[in-house]
Amino acid sequence: MEEVDEEPSPTLIPSAGFHQRHLGFEWGPGDLLVYETNYRLQGIDLLEGNTEEGRGHEAHLVLCLCSGPRSAGSPFVHIVRRDEDICSPILRKLFNESHLIFVGLQKIREDVPSKNKKSQFVSVSKNYRSVIRACMEELQQNAVSTQDGSLASQYGDQVSILLAIELIWNLCEVLFIDAAPAGSLLLQLLDWVRLHKSDVDTRAREVLQSENPALHRSYWDVVISLVLQGRMDEARQVLSKQASLRPESSSVFKRMDVLLQSMPIFNPTGAQTLTEFDVRWRQWHEECDRCLQDNTFAGNRHLETLVKVLLGDEDTLLEQKELLGTWYHFLVTRLLFTQPTIKPPDLHYYAQSSMNMFLGPRASPEPLDIILLSAFEFDLHQVIKDCSIALNNWWFVAHLTDLLDHCKLLQSHNLHFGSNLREFLVLEYASGLFTHHSLWQLAVDYFDHCPEFGRVYLELQIERVPLDTERKAVKVLRICEDRQMSEQVRSICKIMAKRALRNNRLGSALSWSIRAKDAAFATLISERFLQDYCNRGSFTDLDLLDNLGPAMLLSDRLTFLGKYREFHRLYGENRFSEAARLLLSLMTARIAPRGLWMTLLTDALPLLEQKEVIFSVDQTYELMSCLEELNSGTKASNTTDQDEDIESTKTELLRLALARNLAMAIVKEGTIET
């Protein structure tokens, strides 16, 4: 996208610059943190508002890093957020519902014939507009019902923005997406004007429901307004009230009724060609001109004004500025009565001249006027650029550009850094969604449909999502796993494992470390499990430990923990022989840490004391060997005399039990051999 033609407006920060200090800043994904530094300003005052009159009120956002005399800084940190709409509950509905439309649009297959796709794209466009309308209506209801004046004003501002957005979108739908040809083009522009100039219906109801409609002060305004919008049947209905009231002028009103009724309207689905329609329209136009020249309506100034409107007299139309309201309504009315078969390439000339005539030489066009004029000039790139500058978020430009790109209307607009215009805007919009605590999930789908940089953005943004709860962490993790983002999966699991460990939730910590495939951390947590067992004499989180499966192979210590728990389970199920073999293998295979050998040998005591011989002669010798190896090792320097006495007692008990079991095993095995 090209550089902005003009400097952006300053962002005012209340109270910033009160102490005449430089401002520091820190960029965030969707906003900016600004704070006063300890450095005073030197020389030129960089903060506007620091004059004697303006000091302490508001300062322009000036970001600078300079050195100077130090002084005590301000304790305040200001958050500068460009997109405030993301915080509005009602507008969040707009984001949620448009997300579904966006995802559906991406599923339209490329191999579908263009003719069929056009109707699908028009349908998608109308769906987007219906969502905008629904939000607009809810905002209007809230503005009326709220007692808070500032909130009502905020709702009113949001309604105005949505009105402008829907107006622009609808025009783009007519000109670009539906691409109406000559004849149909004017009909769609009339519908566009009628939709966005709905106060005529309100006034018409007010007049018709009054006691005497023909004498109502807004009667003729309603008649002329209906004619200006090409609603001839409704205008005739209202006009009949006046005709019945004045029978002496019935012939004049009848003549006007015939002109309104006979005005040709092009029917795109009919058999009539555009040329035939043009001939009929010119004949009707000549008839209107003849009535004016014959002074048929000279006795009634309102009817005379009406016939001048039907002739498209520019001076008469401009006299109805208050009823028209906008230059683009003037444009469509002017085309209706002068160029009903206007072709799309000719629109720009009439649009520019209509705006100039309506606004006059002194008035300057508003940003909305410039955007609509660019649309009438078929300059899509300028429409998107101006909307990006004028609107306070990326929702509109991102979705409209995406739809136009699917219509193959933006192929020529590529950016210098590798991504096309559509992807750039979608990425910006999705990045903004990631700053919200719930809307970030929508952003994932937007990134998924940006083939160039979408994955890179997602990888960077997903790491910034605060993992407030385990449920949220699981959501984030599932997103990463579905997209094979292995680095992010490991990072999330490590964060959650460490958090669970700090809260002494060993089962959760172990589960997260296994998902992260972090052998070192799994070893650390396994040590904590074993330490807990030594202190309490029982394991916690049995469901997890009993169902480790192949995950226990992640580290030696975790393997030992899983097998040691299996030993306890076998023992609890009275499967003593299997338990004995497993216990012995943990020591002989050196899987068990040496510091736990005495604990394992102590666990063997109940098996050695059984009436039935559990350990064979060879197994008993192996246990005796492990006991002697343990006793021959270096003693820990920090053991007390009491600890040594306890260890000595355990050793004697074990030797006695092993000797008794050896004797019983020899007798048993000798008997079996005999």
XYZ file of C-alpha atoms in Angstrom:
674
model
C 0.000 0.000 0.000
C 1.228 3.484 -0.748
C 2.344 5.941 1.885
C -0.349 8.031 3.531
C -0.775 11.287 1.651
C -1.108 13.368 4.794
C 0.247 13.263 8.317
C -1.971 11.303 10.744
C -3.670 13.328 13.457
C -1.887 13.519 16.833
C -3.005 11.240 19.646
C -3.768 13.267 22.756
C -2.835 11.749 26.114
C -4.481 13.424 29.146
C -1.953 14.729 31.722
C 1.090 13.495 29.790
C 3.897 16.035 29.809
C 2.804 17.713 33.027
C 6.345 17.541 34.453
C 8.072 18.424 31.152
C 9.725 15.053 30.761
C 10.412 12.860 27.769
C 7.972 10.063 27.065
C 9.086 6.454 26.834
C 7.045 3.809 25.039
C 6.657 0.086 24.550
C 4.844 -1.391 21.558
C 2.283 -4.114 22.152
C 0.383 -6.296 19.668
C -2.658 -4.013 19.676
C -1.807 -0.994 21.751
C 1.022 1.144 23.034
C 2.225 1.735 26.584
C 3.423 5.298 27.159
C 5.091 6.573 30.316
C 7.047 9.589 31.532
C 10.768 8.967 31.880
C 13.189 10.459 34.422
C 14.702 12.764 31.807
C 13.640 16.388 31.579
C 13.202 18.170 28.259
C 16.038 20.349 27.033
C 15.980 23.150 24.486
C 12.911 23.037 22.241
C 9.758 22.011 24.024
C 8.705 18.789 22.291
C 5.390 18.470 24.110
C 2.630 20.650 22.844
C 0.454 21.786 25.761
C 3.442 22.670 27.948
C 2.905 26.390 27.623
C 1.815 28.319 30.704
C -1.769 28.291 29.450
C -1.905 24.676 28.353
C 0.379 22.973 30.872
C -1.155 20.007 32.636
C -4.025 19.432 30.262
C -3.190 17.413 27.146
C 0.003 16.711 25.238
C 0.680 15.467 21.740
C 2.078 11.963 21.645
C 5.817 12.521 21.195
C 8.017 9.451 21.453
C 11.696 10.171 22.043
C 14.682 8.708 23.833
C 17.118 11.448 24.844
C 19.364 12.076 27.813
C 19.064 14.951 30.235
C 18.948 15.790 33.928
C 17.196 13.070 35.943
C 14.249 13.726 38.215
C 11.443 11.758 39.817
C 9.199 10.281 37.101
C 5.427 10.040 36.944
C 3.918 6.826 38.361
C 1.325 6.618 35.563
C 1.453 4.339 32.516
C -0.907 5.292 29.685
C -2.402 2.710 27.330
C -2.890 4.107 23.824
C -5.344 1.883 21.953
C -6.327 2.513 18.343
C -9.196 0.044 18.209
C -11.740 0.701 20.967
C -14.546 -1.123 19.157
C -13.047 -4.450 20.159
C -14.129 -3.693 23.736
C -17.788 -3.113 22.804
C -19.993 -6.154 23.626
C -22.381 -5.354 20.761
C -19.630 -4.943 18.185
C -18.099 -8.197 19.365
C -21.226 -9.818 17.904
C -20.276 -8.226 14.590
C -16.807 -9.771 14.830
C -18.158 -13.205 15.816
C -20.841 -13.447 13.141
C -18.710 -12.025 10.341
C -16.058 -14.610 11.210
C -18.471 -17.391 10.228
C -19.214 -15.651 6.922
C -15.479 -15.202 6.279
C -14.738 -18.887 6.884
C -17.634 -19.899 4.628
C -16.336 -17.631 1.855
C -12.945 -19.353 1.910
C -14.674 -22.679 1.180
C -16.092 -21.546 -2.167
C -14.259 -23.750 -4.609
C -12.066 -22.289 -7.305
C -13.373 -24.690 -9.952
C -16.974 -23.451 -9.655
C -18.058 -21.629 -12.871
C -17.745 -17.840 -12.632
C -21.453 -17.318 -13.279
C -22.377 -19.447 -10.271
C -19.701 -17.904 -8.094
C -20.994 -14.391 -8.760
C -24.345 -15.170 -7.138
C -22.517 -16.764 -4.199
C -20.346 -13.682 -3.742
C -23.380 -11.378 -3.862
C -25.051 -13.575 -1.239
C -21.946 -13.377 0.978
C -21.906 -9.589 0.592
C -25.548 -9.352 1.637
C -24.843 -11.581 4.645
C -22.091 -9.215 5.756
C -24.463 -6.254 5.376
C -27.224 -7.994 7.327
C -24.804 -8.496 10.229
C -23.886 -4.798 10.103
C -27.582 -3.860 10.072
C -28.363 -6.110 13.045
C -25.579 -4.545 15.127
C -26.697 -1.079 14.075
C -30.269 -1.722 15.212
C -29.101 -3.082 18.568
C -26.873 -0.052 19.095
C -29.774 2.279 18.276
C -32.015 0.485 20.796
C -29.325 0.728 23.464
C -28.765 4.413 22.733
C -32.466 5.068 23.313
C -32.800 2.916 26.440
C -29.625 3.920 28.306
C -29.747 6.610 30.978
C -26.033 7.361 30.674
C -25.526 10.379 28.407
C -21.895 9.610 27.545
C -22.781 5.999 26.739
C -25.678 7.126 24.543
C -23.278 9.437 22.707
C -20.821 6.576 22.251
C -23.564 4.344 20.853
C -24.612 7.162 18.514
C -21.068 7.507 17.197
C -20.846 3.765 16.580
C -24.183 3.808 14.731
C -22.895 6.633 12.496
C -19.764 4.645 11.675
C -21.749 1.492 10.894
C -24.141 3.490 8.717
C -21.202 4.796 6.689
C -19.671 1.316 6.483
C -22.911 -0.238 5.254
C -23.388 2.598 2.766
C -19.912 2.077 1.269
C -20.231 -1.716 1.295
C -23.612 -1.616 -0.434
C -22.270 0.661 -3.166
C -19.245 -1.610 -3.684
C -21.624 -4.565 -3.921
C -23.582 -2.829 -6.709
C -20.584 -1.540 -8.662
C -17.985 -4.280 -8.214
C -19.385 -7.533 -6.856
C -22.708 -7.658 -8.695
C -21.252 -5.448 -11.458
C -24.676 -4.351 -12.684
C -24.769 -3.441 -16.418
C -26.506 -0.445 -18.006
C -30.211 -0.363 -17.184
C -29.930 -2.587 -14.122
C -27.265 -0.281 -12.674
C -29.676 2.592 -12.062
C -32.285 0.291 -10.514
C -29.726 -0.975 -8.003
C -28.507 2.542 -7.253
C -32.137 3.528 -6.550
C -32.452 0.636 -4.110
C -29.174 1.763 -2.528
C -30.477 5.312 -2.021
C -33.870 4.153 -0.727
C -32.245 1.876 1.832
C -30.101 4.682 3.224
C -32.728 7.411 3.054
C -35.436 5.787 5.154
C -36.796 8.970 6.766
C -39.140 9.333 3.741
C -41.132 6.291 4.908
C -41.455 7.719 8.398
C -42.791 11.047 7.114
C -45.115 9.321 4.635
C -46.666 7.259 7.447
C -47.031 10.392 9.544
C -48.858 12.207 6.721
C -51.131 9.309 5.730
C -52.096 8.574 9.338
C -53.017 12.201 10.031
C -56.642 13.339 10.171
C -56.423 15.205 6.853
C -53.322 14.096 4.899
C -53.778 16.635 2.074
C -53.565 19.527 4.532
C -50.576 18.196 6.440
C -47.596 20.568 6.378
C -45.267 17.815 5.099
C -47.667 16.586 2.421
C -45.902 18.004 -0.636
C -42.462 17.225 0.801
C -43.507 13.573 1.004
C -44.851 13.549 -2.584
C -41.690 15.137 -3.984
C -39.428 12.889 -1.846
C -41.148 9.770 -3.175
C -40.737 11.005 -6.761
C -37.073 11.841 -6.122
C -36.565 8.201 -5.152
C -38.458 6.905 -8.191
C -41.291 5.492 -6.063
C -44.028 6.544 -8.483
C -46.847 4.246 -7.313
C -46.490 5.444 -3.732
C -46.322 9.071 -4.912
C -49.570 8.561 -6.872
C -51.250 7.102 -3.801
C -50.329 10.133 -1.695
C -51.193 12.534 -4.548
C -54.707 11.053 -4.813
C -55.503 12.552 -1.381
C -55.048 16.040 -2.794
C -57.015 15.247 -5.956
C -60.061 14.085 -3.982
C -59.908 17.245 -1.882
C -59.889 19.542 -4.948
C -62.380 18.229 -7.539
C -62.128 21.448 -9.584
C -58.492 20.565 -10.397
C -59.105 16.876 -10.950
C -58.052 17.031 -14.620
C -54.650 18.500 -13.726
C -54.035 15.910 -11.026
C -55.213 13.216 -13.418
C -52.666 14.404 -15.968
C -49.865 14.228 -13.380
C -51.069 10.786 -12.333
C -50.812 9.607 -15.964
C -47.237 10.961 -16.256
C -46.163 9.228 -13.058
C -47.890 5.988 -14.027
C -46.500 5.910 -17.557
C -42.879 6.560 -16.622
C -40.934 3.610 -18.164
C -38.918 1.474 -15.741
C -36.378 -0.943 -17.193
C -37.066 -4.615 -16.453
C -33.819 -6.663 -16.583
C -35.738 -9.959 -16.713
C -38.186 -8.839 -19.406
C -38.057 -9.254 -23.172
C -37.548 -5.551 -23.814
C -34.080 -4.537 -25.016
C -32.206 -1.557 -23.654
C -32.659 0.270 -26.974
C -36.424 -0.255 -26.934
C -36.583 0.993 -23.370
C -34.554 4.071 -24.290
C -37.006 4.914 -27.113
C -39.996 4.572 -24.762
C -38.286 6.680 -22.097
C -37.500 9.472 -24.551
C -41.127 9.567 -25.701
C -42.267 9.831 -22.088
C -39.678 12.538 -21.444
C -40.937 14.538 -24.441
C -44.493 14.232 -23.110
C -43.387 15.688 -19.767
C -41.616 18.536 -21.557
C -44.748 19.209 -23.624
C -46.861 19.499 -20.457
C -44.397 22.010 -19.054
C -44.316 24.057 -22.262
C -48.130 24.048 -22.459
C -48.346 25.369 -18.888
C -50.556 22.427 -18.024
C -49.544 22.714 -14.373
C -49.041 26.479 -14.201
C -51.983 26.829 -11.804
C -50.331 24.626 -9.185
C -46.732 25.399 -8.275
C -46.252 22.029 -6.559
C -47.290 20.083 -9.651
C -45.124 22.354 -11.785
C -42.177 21.559 -9.525
C -42.993 17.866 -9.903
C -42.949 17.987 -13.689
C -39.599 19.861 -13.619
C -38.253 17.079 -11.367
C -39.487 14.488 -13.889
C -37.586 16.371 -16.574
C -34.423 16.265 -14.449
C -34.089 20.056 -14.301
C -30.883 20.582 -12.317
C -31.906 23.906 -10.769
C -35.189 22.413 -9.559
C -33.413 19.355 -8.180
C -30.900 21.526 -6.327
C -33.815 23.441 -4.784
C -34.755 20.134 -3.098
C -31.419 19.867 -1.257
C -33.113 19.421 2.104
C -35.227 16.560 0.792
C -32.322 14.949 -1.046
C -29.942 15.276 1.901
C -26.769 14.124 0.129
C -24.990 14.644 -3.147
C -25.140 10.944 -4.010
C -28.943 10.989 -3.648
C -28.886 13.985 -5.984
C -26.672 11.999 -8.378
C -29.012 8.983 -8.526
C -32.130 11.185 -8.913
C -30.405 13.181 -11.638
C -29.525 9.975 -13.501
C -33.067 8.619 -13.051
C -34.587 11.555 -14.906
C -31.814 12.287 -17.419
C -29.673 9.162 -18.019
C -31.645 6.019 -17.001
C -29.433 3.820 -19.205
C -26.164 5.100 -17.738
C -23.209 2.788 -18.318
C -20.738 2.042 -15.496
C -17.737 3.744 -17.190
C -19.703 7.021 -17.434
C -20.617 7.156 -13.752
C -17.500 9.002 -12.629
C -18.288 12.096 -14.722
C -21.803 12.465 -13.320
C -20.609 11.655 -9.782
C -17.946 14.369 -9.806
C -20.222 17.011 -11.315
C -23.103 16.106 -8.972
C -20.876 16.437 -5.917
C -19.548 19.783 -7.105
C -23.032 21.137 -7.863
C -24.547 19.892 -4.616
C -21.770 20.957 -2.226
C -20.994 24.218 -3.999
C -17.606 25.910 -4.360
C -17.160 26.773 -0.681
C -17.904 23.454 1.018
C -15.177 20.840 1.158
C -16.125 17.158 0.871
C -16.061 14.905 3.946
C -13.973 11.695 4.011
C -17.153 9.687 3.276
C -17.775 11.809 0.170
C -14.241 11.156 -1.064
C -14.606 7.408 -0.525
C -17.936 7.230 -2.377
C -16.565 9.333 -5.218
C -13.586 6.939 -5.531
C -16.067 4.056 -5.737
C -18.017 5.800 -8.495
C -14.685 6.290 -10.270
C -14.096 2.520 -9.934
C -10.868 3.150 -8.039
C -11.008 0.219 -5.622
C -7.505 0.714 -4.335
C -8.274 4.304 -3.327
C -11.522 3.230 -1.626
C -9.653 0.734 0.548
C -6.841 3.169 1.271
C -9.190 5.992 2.318
C -11.298 3.622 4.444
C -8.161 2.367 6.185
C -7.297 5.939 7.137
C -10.804 7.122 8.025
C -12.095 4.136 10.042
C -10.875 3.238 13.525
C -10.416 -0.504 12.959
C -9.518 -2.997 10.249
C -12.785 -4.996 10.250
C -14.347 -3.294 7.230
C -11.336 -3.100 4.933
C -10.188 -6.631 5.790
C -13.525 -8.304 4.991
C -14.366 -6.166 1.977
C -10.896 -6.644 0.483
C -11.090 -10.385 1.092
C -14.421 -10.572 -0.754
C -13.173 -8.397 -3.618
C -10.054 -10.550 -3.865
C -12.213 -13.656 -4.228
C -14.028 -11.835 -7.021
C -10.621 -11.452 -8.744
C -10.828 -7.660 -8.586
C -7.581 -6.941 -6.696
C -5.049 -9.016 -8.577
C -2.984 -6.018 -9.669
C -2.506 -4.584 -6.177
C 0.559 -6.248 -4.672
C 2.690 -4.846 -1.884
C 6.430 -4.342 -1.980
C 7.248 -6.685 0.912
C 5.808 -9.882 -0.592
C 2.219 -10.061 0.628
C -0.776 -8.908 -1.363
C -3.189 -6.230 -0.172
C -5.822 -8.713 0.946
C -3.420 -10.651 3.157
C -1.901 -7.510 4.652
C -5.288 -6.207 5.801
C -6.501 -9.586 7.079
C -3.271 -9.980 9.066
C -3.699 -6.536 10.614
C -7.302 -7.259 11.579
C -6.475 -10.666 13.033
C -3.555 -9.227 15.020
C -5.965 -6.771 16.622
C -8.345 -9.606 17.566
C -5.498 -11.353 19.373
C -5.378 -8.568 21.952
C -8.872 -9.481 23.199
C -9.371 -12.134 25.872
C -11.964 -14.106 23.861
C -11.809 -12.910 20.240
C -8.288 -14.277 19.797
C -9.798 -17.649 18.863
C -11.435 -16.070 15.807
C -8.102 -14.654 14.692
C -6.674 -18.159 14.269
C -8.946 -18.845 11.290
C -7.988 -15.532 9.687
C -4.287 -16.400 10.007
C -4.981 -19.869 8.576
C -6.256 -18.272 5.381
C -3.210 -16.062 4.859
C -0.885 -18.392 2.923
C 2.146 -16.089 2.828
C 2.651 -14.884 6.405
C -0.326 -16.290 8.308
C 1.561 -19.083 10.059
C 4.421 -16.801 11.075
C 1.968 -14.293 12.579
C 0.086 -17.068 14.367
C 3.273 -18.474 15.869
C 4.232 -15.039 17.188
C 0.768 -14.114 18.456
C -0.133 -17.453 20.054
C 2.808 -17.111 22.427
C 1.325 -13.850 23.749
C -2.036 -15.340 24.718
C -2.182 -15.272 28.548
C -2.727 -18.813 29.834
C -5.009 -17.757 32.686
C -6.621 -21.156 33.213
C -5.856 -24.747 32.364
C -8.948 -24.839 30.157
C -7.655 -21.921 28.099
C -4.224 -23.526 27.896
C -5.806 -26.709 26.500
C -7.585 -24.607 23.834
C -4.339 -22.928 22.817
C -2.520 -26.249 22.858
C -5.111 -27.903 20.618
C -4.762 -25.073 18.109
C -0.989 -25.531 18.039
C -1.166 -29.329 17.822
C -3.653 -29.197 14.933
C -1.162 -27.048 13.005
C 1.985 -29.027 13.950
C 3.440 -26.033 15.795
C 5.770 -28.207 17.865
C 7.854 -25.365 19.321
C 4.767 -23.573 20.640
C 3.343 -26.846 21.987
C 6.513 -27.423 24.022
C 6.543 -23.838 25.251
C 2.902 -23.932 26.435
C 3.340 -27.298 28.139
C 6.476 -26.131 29.942
C 4.747 -22.992 31.189
C 1.763 -24.948 32.499
C 3.972 -27.665 34.008
C 6.024 -25.116 35.949
C 2.889 -23.328 37.127
C 1.341 -26.603 38.312
C 4.566 -27.541 40.094
C 4.640 -24.182 41.897
C 1.096 -24.910 43.105
C 2.175 -28.411 44.198
C -0.168 -30.067 41.682
C 2.234 -32.857 40.761
C -0.178 -34.852 38.604
C -0.990 -31.886 36.380
C 2.684 -30.891 36.228
C 3.682 -34.391 35.142
C 0.917 -34.530 32.550
C 2.027 -31.210 31.001
C 5.710 -32.188 31.003
C 4.856 -35.440 29.204
C 2.909 -33.503 26.567
C 5.917 -31.195 26.212
C 8.219 -34.239 25.872
C 10.501 -32.495 28.358
C 12.637 -35.276 29.807
C 14.500 -33.070 32.293
C 11.343 -31.597 33.775
C 9.622 -35.004 33.840
C 12.597 -36.297 35.806
C 12.319 -33.431 38.291
C 8.593 -34.034 38.843
C 9.158 -37.791 39.170
C 11.675 -37.029 41.924
C 9.002 -34.951 43.677
C 6.519 -37.835 43.411
C 9.057 -40.216 44.954
C 9.926 -37.693 47.652
C 6.221 -37.355 48.471
C 5.929 -41.136 48.638
C 8.852 -41.382 51.037
C 7.313 -38.713 53.281
C 3.696 -39.934 53.177
C 3.992 -43.633 52.370
C 1.529 -43.462 49.463
C 1.244 -42.109 45.931
C -1.036 -39.322 44.730
C -2.642 -39.017 41.271
C -2.980 -42.783 40.879
C -5.075 -42.492 37.691
C -2.212 -40.727 35.945
C 0.512 -43.045 37.233
C -1.485 -46.191 36.411
C -2.002 -45.056 32.820
C 1.380 -43.673 31.830
C 1.832 -46.300 29.120
C 4.693 -45.622 26.665
C 5.006 -42.066 28.053
C 7.013 -43.448 30.984
C 9.934 -44.020 28.606
C 10.437 -40.252 28.384
C 13.065 -40.395 31.175
C 14.680 -43.071 33.365
C 13.261 -41.580 36.532
C 9.744 -41.482 35.076
C 10.182 -45.107 33.959
C 11.125 -46.046 37.510
C 8.181 -44.100 38.939
C 5.750 -45.869 36.611
C 7.206 -49.301 37.310
C 7.416 -48.675 41.038
C 3.751 -47.706 41.092
C 3.031 -50.894 39.084
C 4.816 -52.886 41.814
C 2.480 -51.387 44.429
C -0.552 -52.149 42.292
C 0.514 -55.796 41.806
C 1.157 -56.128 45.525
C -2.291 -54.662 46.297
C -3.849 -57.243 43.948
C -1.978 -60.083 45.813
C 0.029 -60.904 42.699
C 3.123 -61.386 44.834
C 5.334 -63.315 42.409
C 4.944 -60.693 39.660
C 5.491 -57.914 42.194
C 8.669 -59.600 43.476
C 10.135 -60.007 39.972
C 9.371 -56.359 39.114
C 10.891 -55.070 42.360
C 14.068 -57.052 41.870
C 14.417 -55.961 38.226
C 14.195 -52.280 39.240
C 17.371 -52.715 41.336
C 19.350 -55.191 39.246
C 18.728 -53.201 36.043
C 19.853 -50.099 37.922
C 16.603 -48.304 37.012
C 15.936 -47.392 40.628
C 18.017 -44.496 41.973
C 20.542 -45.743 44.541
C 19.073 -43.459 47.196
C 15.829 -45.474 47.063
C 17.337 -48.930 47.268
C 16.760 -49.171 51.000
C 13.119 -48.176 50.436
C 12.725 -50.890 47.804
C 14.415 -53.501 49.993
C 12.116 -52.488 52.846
C 9.169 -52.951 50.451
C 10.468 -56.490 49.889
C 10.176 -57.360 53.633
C 6.437 -58.214 53.542
C 7.121 -60.531 50.602
C 10.002 -62.190 52.429
C 7.778 -62.732 55.479
C 5.040 -64.501 53.521
C 4.310 -68.147 54.480
C 4.666 -69.066 50.834
C 8.111 -68.623 49.312
C 7.984 -65.724 46.862
C 11.663 -65.104 46.051
C 13.639 -67.995 44.587
C 17.167 -68.838 45.726
C 18.724 -66.839 42.874
C 16.434 -63.891 43.507
C 17.254 -63.974 47.214
C 20.995 -63.964 46.458
C 20.457 -60.954 44.166
C 18.597 -59.117 46.943
C 21.399 -59.928 49.389
C 23.938 -58.654 46.878
C 22.033 -55.378 46.488
C 21.878 -54.988 50.283
C 25.600 -55.565 50.716
C 26.433 -53.228 47.807
C 24.275 -50.559 49.457
C 26.005 -50.992 52.829
C 29.477 -51.005 51.341
C 28.879 -47.631 49.690
C 29.963 -44.253 51.099
C 27.725 -42.962 53.851
C 26.183 -39.521 53.489
C 28.048 -36.900 55.523
C 24.900 -35.274 56.873
C 23.381 -38.422 58.472
C 22.811 -38.292 62.226
C 23.451 -41.041 64.776
C 19.704 -41.650 64.977
C 19.487 -42.097 61.174
C 22.396 -44.558 61.308
C 20.682 -46.547 64.045
C 17.488 -46.744 61.967
C 19.410 -47.836 58.877
C 21.320 -50.415 60.916
C 18.090 -51.825 62.327
C 16.558 -52.049 58.825
C 19.697 -53.803 57.559
C 19.596 -56.398 60.356
C 15.911 -57.061 59.778
C 16.519 -57.454 56.058
C 19.467 -59.836 56.575
C 17.414 -61.946 58.944
C 14.446 -62.021 56.534
C 16.702 -62.806 53.575
C 18.472 -65.612 55.446
C 15.136 -67.140 56.508
C 13.763 -66.828 52.942
C 16.969 -68.359 51.515
C 16.660 -71.365 53.764
C 12.998 -71.821 52.856
C 13.747 -71.389 49.160
C 16.580 -73.958 49.254
C 14.341 -76.467 51.003
C 11.496 -75.805 48.564
C 13.638 -75.984 45.449
C 15.477 -79.076 46.751
C 12.175 -80.785 47.449
C 10.922 -79.988 43.974
C 14.104 -81.355 42.362
C 13.909 -84.572 44.436
